[in-house]
Amino acid sequence: MHIQWFPGHMAKSLREIEANLPLADVVLYVLDARAPRACLNPVFNEMAAHKPVIYVLNKADLVTGASVSAWVGELSQGGRAAVAVTGTASGAAQKILPLIQKMAAEKRAKYQNKGIRISLRGIVIGVPNTGKSTLINTFCGKAKTVTGNRPGVTRGKQWVRVSEYFELLDTPGTLYPKLSDQAAARHLAYIGSIKDEVTDIPALSRDFLGELSALCPSALKDRYGVVYDGDPDTAFEEIARARGLLHKGGAPDTERAAAAVLDDFRKGRLGKIALETALG
Ligand code: GDP
């Protein structure tokens, strides 16, 4: 299966992001802690090459503390900052704000010397479904943007005034024209950053089982009581029976089982599983 997804609205969004980047004092580059490397969009990397960047490793609740620390270490290099957060829990904004202030300190000091207190601007970028809208909401203290667990929900430009001295721009989750690294594309699909409709879910889930068995051999046993012997189709049959996912005649519905495995992973029900390891 070859994964590719770059609809016209993403090309438009990339242009919008490029146009707005010069206005921002700091870039909040949101990554999913389960697959931070796959979430690095080469077009963003190029556009933000000369901007102060804070990598926000979101969904930290879905991986282990050791994985989070290793990634924060890898990402906070070359003058960039990194912080791990759980956007759905309280306190995410409080963890990010000091880094924003630090990154923008020079600009702030310059104006403070003239007696002016400037308003800082942060732009939030990331591939779809990494939790950008959720994070913006934590800054605002109430739901101001529409969030949803499917890629492509966040649309259009929304500047949000967080305080008298701070504004955030939410941007639509955006991929890049060619997903030439298909291993990364699969990771993006597993974490829900690629629309399910453009993939083949059973095939994707088969690939996922292969990776899962290497990363966490006991995951299927723990969740479904199924021992994985290397054959995904047998595993889907057993999972379907274990979960009562049956066709009318009683045969196991392997397609629904395949979808259920991915859904369970996305919601953290297979345990704390990082798909990617920091170089460390
Ligand atoms: P966006 O497309 O990047 O704006 O992502 P959303 O903010 O819409 O979030 C996508 C999904 O991820 C939603 O279902 C959120 O509830 C969920 N989500 C966001 N942050 C976290 C987090 O820190 N942990 C977990 N487990 N889920 C999160």
CSV table of C-alpha atoms and ligand atoms in Angstrom, one decimal:
chain,number,residue,atom,x,y,z
A,1,MET,CA,0.0,0.0,0.0
A,2,HIS,CA,1.3,3.4,-0.9
A,3,ILE,CA,0.1,6.3,1.3
A,4,GLN,CA,-0.3,9.7,-0.2
A,5,TRP,CA,-2.4,12.7,1.0
A,6,PHE,CA,-2.0,16.3,0.0
A,7,PRO,CA,-5.3,17.8,-0.9
A,8,GLY,CA,-5.5,21.3,-2.4
A,9,HIS,CA,-6.5,22.9,0.9
A,10,MET,CA,-3.2,21.8,2.4
A,11,ALA,CA,-1.2,23.5,-0.4
A,12,LYS,CA,-3.2,26.7,0.4
A,13,SER,CA,-2.6,26.3,4.1
A,14,LEU,CA,1.2,26.0,3.5
A,15,ARG,CA,1.1,29.3,1.6
A,16,GLU,CA,-0.9,30.9,4.5
A,17,ILE,CA,1.6,29.7,7.0
A,18,GLU,CA,4.5,31.0,5.0
A,19,ALA,CA,2.8,34.4,4.7
A,20,ASN,CA,2.2,34.5,8.5
A,21,LEU,CA,5.5,33.2,9.7
A,22,PRO,CA,7.3,36.5,9.4
A,23,LEU,CA,4.7,38.1,11.8
A,24,ALA,CA,5.4,35.5,14.5
A,25,ASP,CA,8.0,35.9,17.3
A,26,VAL,CA,8.0,32.3,18.1
A,27,VAL,CA,6.8,29.0,16.3
A,28,LEU,CA,5.1,26.4,18.4
A,29,TYR,CA,5.7,23.3,16.4
A,30,VAL,CA,3.4,20.6,17.7
A,31,LEU,CA,4.5,16.9,17.4
A,32,ASP,CA,2.8,13.7,18.5
A,33,ALA,CA,5.0,12.1,21.2
A,34,ARG,CA,4.4,8.7,19.7
A,35,ALA,CA,5.9,9.6,16.3
A,36,PRO,CA,7.8,12.9,16.6
A,37,ARG,CA,10.1,12.2,13.6
A,38,ALA,CA,7.2,11.5,11.3
A,39,CYS,CA,5.5,14.7,12.4
A,40,LEU,CA,8.4,16.8,11.2
A,41,ASN,CA,7.1,18.3,8.0
A,42,PRO,CA,10.1,19.1,5.7
A,43,VAL,CA,8.2,22.1,4.3
A,44,PHE,CA,7.7,23.5,7.8
A,45,ASN,CA,11.3,22.8,8.7
A,46,GLU,CA,12.5,24.9,5.7
A,47,MET,CA,10.0,27.7,6.3
A,48,ALA,CA,10.9,28.0,10.0
A,49,ALA,CA,14.6,27.4,9.6
A,50,HIS,CA,15.5,30.9,10.9
A,51,LYS,CA,12.7,31.4,13.4
A,52,PRO,CA,12.8,30.7,17.2
A,53,VAL,CA,11.1,27.3,17.4
A,54,ILE,CA,9.6,25.5,20.4
A,55,TYR,CA,8.8,21.9,19.7
A,56,VAL,CA,5.8,20.9,21.7
A,57,LEU,CA,5.8,17.2,22.2
A,58,ASN,CA,2.1,16.7,22.8
A,59,LYS,CA,0.1,13.5,23.8
A,60,ALA,CA,2.9,12.8,26.3
A,61,ASP,CA,0.4,10.7,28.3
A,62,LEU,CA,0.4,8.1,25.5
A,63,VAL,CA,4.1,7.2,25.9
A,64,THR,CA,6.5,6.5,28.7
A,65,GLY,CA,8.4,9.2,30.7
A,66,ALA,CA,11.7,7.8,29.4
A,67,SER,CA,10.6,8.2,25.8
A,68,VAL,CA,9.5,11.7,26.5
A,69,SER,CA,12.7,12.7,28.1
A,70,ALA,CA,14.8,11.2,25.3
A,71,TRP,CA,12.8,13.1,22.7
A,72,VAL,CA,12.9,16.4,24.6
A,73,GLY,CA,16.7,16.0,24.7
A,74,GLU,CA,17.0,15.3,21.0
A,75,LEU,CA,14.7,18.1,20.0
A,76,SER,CA,16.2,20.8,22.2
A,77,GLN,CA,19.3,21.2,20.2
A,78,GLY,CA,20.7,23.7,17.8
A,79,GLY,CA,19.1,26.7,19.7
A,80,ARG,CA,15.7,25.2,19.7
A,81,ALA,CA,13.5,24.5,22.7
A,82,ALA,CA,11.3,21.4,23.4
A,83,VAL,CA,8.7,20.7,26.0
A,84,ALA,CA,6.5,17.7,26.6
A,85,VAL,CA,2.9,18.2,27.4
A,86,THR,CA,-0.5,16.5,27.6
A,87,GLY,CA,-2.8,19.0,25.9
A,88,THR,CA,-5.9,17.4,27.3
A,89,ALA,CA,-4.8,17.8,30.9
A,90,SER,CA,-4.5,21.0,32.8
A,91,GLY,CA,-1.2,22.9,33.0
A,92,ALA,CA,0.0,22.4,29.4
A,93,ALA,CA,0.0,26.2,28.7
A,94,GLN,CA,1.9,26.9,31.9
A,95,LYS,CA,4.6,24.6,30.8
A,96,ILE,CA,5.0,26.3,27.4
A,97,LEU,CA,4.7,29.9,28.4
A,98,PRO,CA,8.1,30.3,30.1
A,99,LEU,CA,9.7,28.9,27.0
A,100,ILE,CA,7.9,31.4,24.8
A,101,GLN,CA,9.0,34.2,27.1
A,102,LYS,CA,12.6,33.0,27.0
A,103,MET,CA,12.6,32.6,23.2
A,104,ALA,CA,11.2,36.1,22.7
A,105,ALA,CA,13.2,37.7,25.5
A,106,GLU,CA,15.5,39.6,23.2
A,107,LYS,CA,12.7,41.3,21.4
A,108,ARG,CA,10.8,42.1,24.5
A,109,ALA,CA,13.9,43.6,26.2
A,110,LYS,CA,14.6,45.8,23.1
A,111,TYR,CA,11.2,47.4,23.4
A,112,GLN,CA,11.1,47.5,27.2
A,113,ASN,CA,14.2,49.7,27.1
A,114,LYS,CA,12.1,52.2,25.2
A,115,GLY,CA,9.3,51.8,27.8
A,116,ILE,CA,7.0,49.9,25.4
A,117,ARG,CA,5.5,46.5,26.4
A,118,ILE,CA,4.9,44.7,23.2
A,119,SER,CA,2.5,41.9,22.4
A,120,LEU,CA,4.2,38.7,21.4
A,121,ARG,CA,2.9,36.5,18.6
A,122,GLY,CA,3.1,32.8,18.5
A,123,ILE,CA,2.1,30.7,15.5
A,124,VAL,CA,1.1,27.1,16.0
A,125,ILE,CA,2.0,24.6,13.3
A,126,GLY,CA,1.9,20.8,13.0
A,127,VAL,CA,0.6,18.0,10.9
A,128,PRO,CA,-3.1,17.1,11.3
A,129,ASN,CA,-4.4,15.7,14.6
A,130,THR,CA,-1.3,16.5,16.8
A,131,GLY,CA,-3.5,18.5,19.2
A,132,LYS,CA,-3.0,22.1,18.0
A,133,SER,CA,-6.6,23.2,18.7
A,134,THR,CA,-6.6,21.4,22.0
A,135,LEU,CA,-3.4,23.3,23.0
A,136,ILE,CA,-4.8,26.6,21.9
A,137,ASN,CA,-7.8,25.9,24.1
A,138,THR,CA,-5.5,25.3,27.1
A,139,PHE,CA,-4.0,28.7,26.5
A,140,CYS,CA,-7.4,30.4,26.4
A,141,GLY,CA,-8.9,28.5,29.3
A,142,LYS,CA,-12.0,27.7,27.3
A,143,ALA,CA,-12.9,26.1,24.1
A,144,LYS,CA,-12.5,28.7,21.4
A,145,THR,CA,-11.5,26.5,18.5
A,146,VAL,CA,-13.2,23.4,17.1
A,147,THR,CA,-11.3,20.2,18.0
A,148,GLY,CA,-11.9,16.7,16.7
A,149,ASN,CA,-10.1,13.3,16.5
A,150,ARG,CA,-9.9,13.3,12.8
A,151,PRO,CA,-7.4,15.0,10.4
A,152,GLY,CA,-8.6,18.1,8.7
A,153,VAL,CA,-11.0,19.4,11.3
A,154,THR,CA,-9.0,22.6,12.0
A,155,ARG,CA,-9.5,25.0,9.2
A,156,GLY,CA,-8.9,28.6,8.4
A,157,LYS,CA,-7.0,31.3,10.1
A,158,GLN,CA,-7.9,32.0,13.7
A,159,TRP,CA,-5.9,34.6,15.7
A,160,VAL,CA,-6.6,34.1,19.4
A,161,ARG,CA,-5.7,36.8,21.9
A,162,VAL,CA,-4.5,34.8,24.9
A,163,SER,CA,-3.7,37.8,27.1
A,164,GLU,CA,-3.1,41.5,26.7
A,165,TYR,CA,0.5,40.7,25.6
A,166,PHE,CA,0.2,37.5,23.8
A,167,GLU,CA,-1.6,36.3,20.6
A,168,LEU,CA,-1.6,32.9,19.0
A,169,LEU,CA,-2.4,31.9,15.5
A,170,ASP,CA,-3.8,28.4,14.9
A,171,THR,CA,-3.1,27.0,11.5
A,172,PRO,CA,-4.6,24.0,9.8
A,173,GLY,CA,-2.8,20.7,10.1
A,174,THR,CA,-0.7,20.4,7.0
A,175,LEU,CA,1.3,17.6,5.4
A,176,TYR,CA,3.7,18.0,2.5
A,177,PRO,CA,3.4,17.3,-1.3
A,178,LYS,CA,5.1,13.9,-1.4
A,179,LEU,CA,5.2,11.4,1.4
A,180,SER,CA,8.4,9.8,0.0
A,181,ASP,CA,9.3,8.2,3.3
A,182,GLN,CA,6.6,5.5,3.5
A,183,ALA,CA,7.6,4.3,6.9
A,184,ALA,CA,7.0,7.8,8.2
A,185,ALA,CA,3.7,7.9,6.3
A,186,ARG,CA,2.6,4.7,8.0
A,187,HIS,CA,3.3,6.2,11.4
A,188,LEU,CA,1.3,9.3,10.4
A,189,ALA,CA,-1.6,7.1,9.4
A,190,TYR,CA,-1.4,5.0,12.7
A,191,ILE,CA,-1.6,8.2,14.8
A,192,GLY,CA,-4.5,9.5,12.8
A,193,SER,CA,-2.7,12.3,10.9
A,194,ILE,CA,-3.7,10.8,7.6
A,195,LYS,CA,-7.4,10.5,6.7
A,196,ASP,CA,-8.5,6.9,7.0
A,197,GLU,CA,-10.4,7.2,3.7
A,198,VAL,CA,-7.2,7.5,1.7
A,199,THR,CA,-5.6,4.4,3.3
A,200,ASP,CA,-6.5,0.7,3.3
A,201,ILE,CA,-7.3,0.2,6.9
A,202,PRO,CA,-6.8,-3.6,7.0
A,203,ALA,CA,-3.5,-3.3,5.2
A,204,LEU,CA,-2.4,-0.5,7.5
A,205,SER,CA,-3.4,-2.4,10.6
A,206,ARG,CA,-1.5,-5.5,9.3
A,207,ASP,CA,1.6,-3.3,9.1
A,208,PHE,CA,0.9,-1.9,12.5
A,209,LEU,CA,0.7,-5.4,14.0
A,210,GLY,CA,4.2,-6.1,12.7
A,211,GLU,CA,5.6,-3.0,14.3
A,212,LEU,CA,3.6,-3.5,17.5
A,213,SER,CA,4.9,-7.0,18.0
A,214,ALA,CA,8.5,-5.7,18.0
A,215,LEU,CA,7.7,-2.7,20.2
A,216,CYS,CA,5.5,-4.3,22.7
A,217,PRO,CA,5.1,-8.1,22.2
A,218,SER,CA,2.5,-8.5,25.0
A,219,ALA,CA,0.2,-5.7,23.8
A,220,LEU,CA,-2.3,-8.0,22.0
A,221,LYS,CA,-2.3,-10.5,24.8
A,222,ASP,CA,-2.9,-7.8,27.4
A,223,ARG,CA,-5.7,-6.1,25.5
A,224,TYR,CA,-7.5,-9.0,23.8
A,225,GLY,CA,-6.0,-12.2,25.2
A,226,VAL,CA,-4.6,-13.0,21.8
A,227,VAL,CA,-1.1,-14.4,21.3
A,228,TYR,CA,0.4,-12.9,18.1
A,229,ASP,CA,2.3,-15.6,16.1
A,230,GLY,CA,3.4,-13.3,13.2
A,231,ASP,CA,0.3,-13.8,11.1
A,232,PRO,CA,-1.9,-10.7,11.2
A,233,ASP,CA,-4.9,-12.3,9.6
A,234,THR,CA,-5.1,-15.0,12.2
A,235,ALA,CA,-4.7,-12.3,14.9
A,236,PHE,CA,-7.6,-10.3,13.4
A,237,GLU,CA,-9.8,-13.4,13.4
A,238,GLU,CA,-9.0,-14.1,17.1
A,239,ILE,CA,-9.4,-10.5,18.0
A,240,ALA,CA,-12.8,-10.4,16.2
A,241,ARG,CA,-13.9,-13.5,18.2
A,242,ALA,CA,-12.6,-12.1,21.5
A,243,ARG,CA,-14.4,-8.8,20.9
A,244,GLY,CA,-17.6,-10.3,19.5
A,245,LEU,CA,-17.0,-8.7,16.1
A,246,LEU,CA,-18.9,-11.2,14.0
A,247,HIS,CA,-20.7,-11.3,10.7
A,248,LYS,CA,-24.4,-12.3,10.7
A,249,GLY,CA,-23.5,-16.0,10.2
A,250,GLY,CA,-21.0,-15.9,13.1
A,251,ALA,CA,-17.8,-15.6,11.1
A,252,PRO,CA,-15.2,-13.3,12.5
A,253,ASP,CA,-15.4,-9.8,11.0
A,254,THR,CA,-11.6,-9.3,10.5
A,255,GLU,CA,-12.1,-5.8,8.9
A,256,ARG,CA,-13.7,-4.5,12.0
A,257,ALA,CA,-11.1,-6.2,14.1
A,258,ALA,CA,-8.3,-4.5,12.1
A,259,ALA,CA,-10.0,-1.1,12.5
A,260,ALA,CA,-10.5,-1.8,16.2
A,261,VAL,CA,-6.8,-2.4,16.8
A,262,LEU,CA,-5.8,0.9,15.2
A,263,ASP,CA,-8.6,2.7,17.2
A,264,ASP,CA,-7.4,1.2,20.4
A,265,PHE,CA,-3.8,2.3,19.6
A,266,ARG,CA,-4.9,5.8,18.8
A,267,LYS,CA,-6.8,6.1,22.1
A,268,GLY,CA,-3.9,4.7,24.1
A,269,ARG,CA,-5.7,1.5,25.0
A,270,LEU,CA,-2.9,-0.8,23.9
A,271,GLY,CA,-0.6,0.8,26.5
A,272,LYS,CA,2.1,3.5,26.3
A,273,ILE,CA,3.6,2.8,22.9
A,274,ALA,CA,6.1,5.1,21.2
A,275,LEU,CA,6.6,4.2,17.5
A,276,GLU,CA,9.8,6.1,17.3
A,277,THR,CA,12.9,6.2,19.4
A,278,ALA,CA,15.0,9.3,19.9
A,279,LEU,CA,18.6,9.0,18.7
A,280,GLY,CA,20.0,10.0,22.1
B,1,GDP,P1,-5.4,19.3,15.6
B,1,GDP,O1,-6.0,18.7,14.4
B,1,GDP,O2,-3.9,19.3,15.6
B,1,GDP,O3,-6.0,20.7,15.9
B,1,GDP,O4,-5.8,18.3,16.8
B,1,GDP,P2,-7.0,18.4,17.9
B,1,GDP,O5,-6.7,19.5,18.9
B,1,GDP,O6,-8.3,18.5,17.2
B,1,GDP,O7,-6.8,17.0,18.7
B,1,GDP,C1,-6.9,15.8,18.0
B,1,GDP,C2,-7.3,14.7,18.9
B,1,GDP,O8,-6.3,14.4,19.8
B,1,GDP,C3,-8.6,15.1,19.8
B,1,GDP,O9,-9.4,13.9,19.9
B,1,GDP,C4,-7.9,15.5,21.1
B,1,GDP,O10,-8.8,15.2,22.2
B,1,GDP,C5,-6.7,14.5,21.2
B,1,GDP,N1,-5.7,15.1,22.0
B,1,GDP,C6,-5.1,16.3,22.0
B,1,GDP,N2,-4.1,16.4,22.9
B,1,GDP,C7,-4.0,15.2,23.5
B,1,GDP,C8,-3.2,14.7,24.5
B,1,GDP,O11,-2.3,15.4,25.1
B,1,GDP,N3,-3.4,13.4,24.9
B,1,GDP,C9,-4.3,12.6,24.3
B,1,GDP,N4,-4.4,11.4,24.7
B,1,GDP,N5,-5.1,13.1,23.4
B,1,GDP,C10,-5.0,14.3,22.9
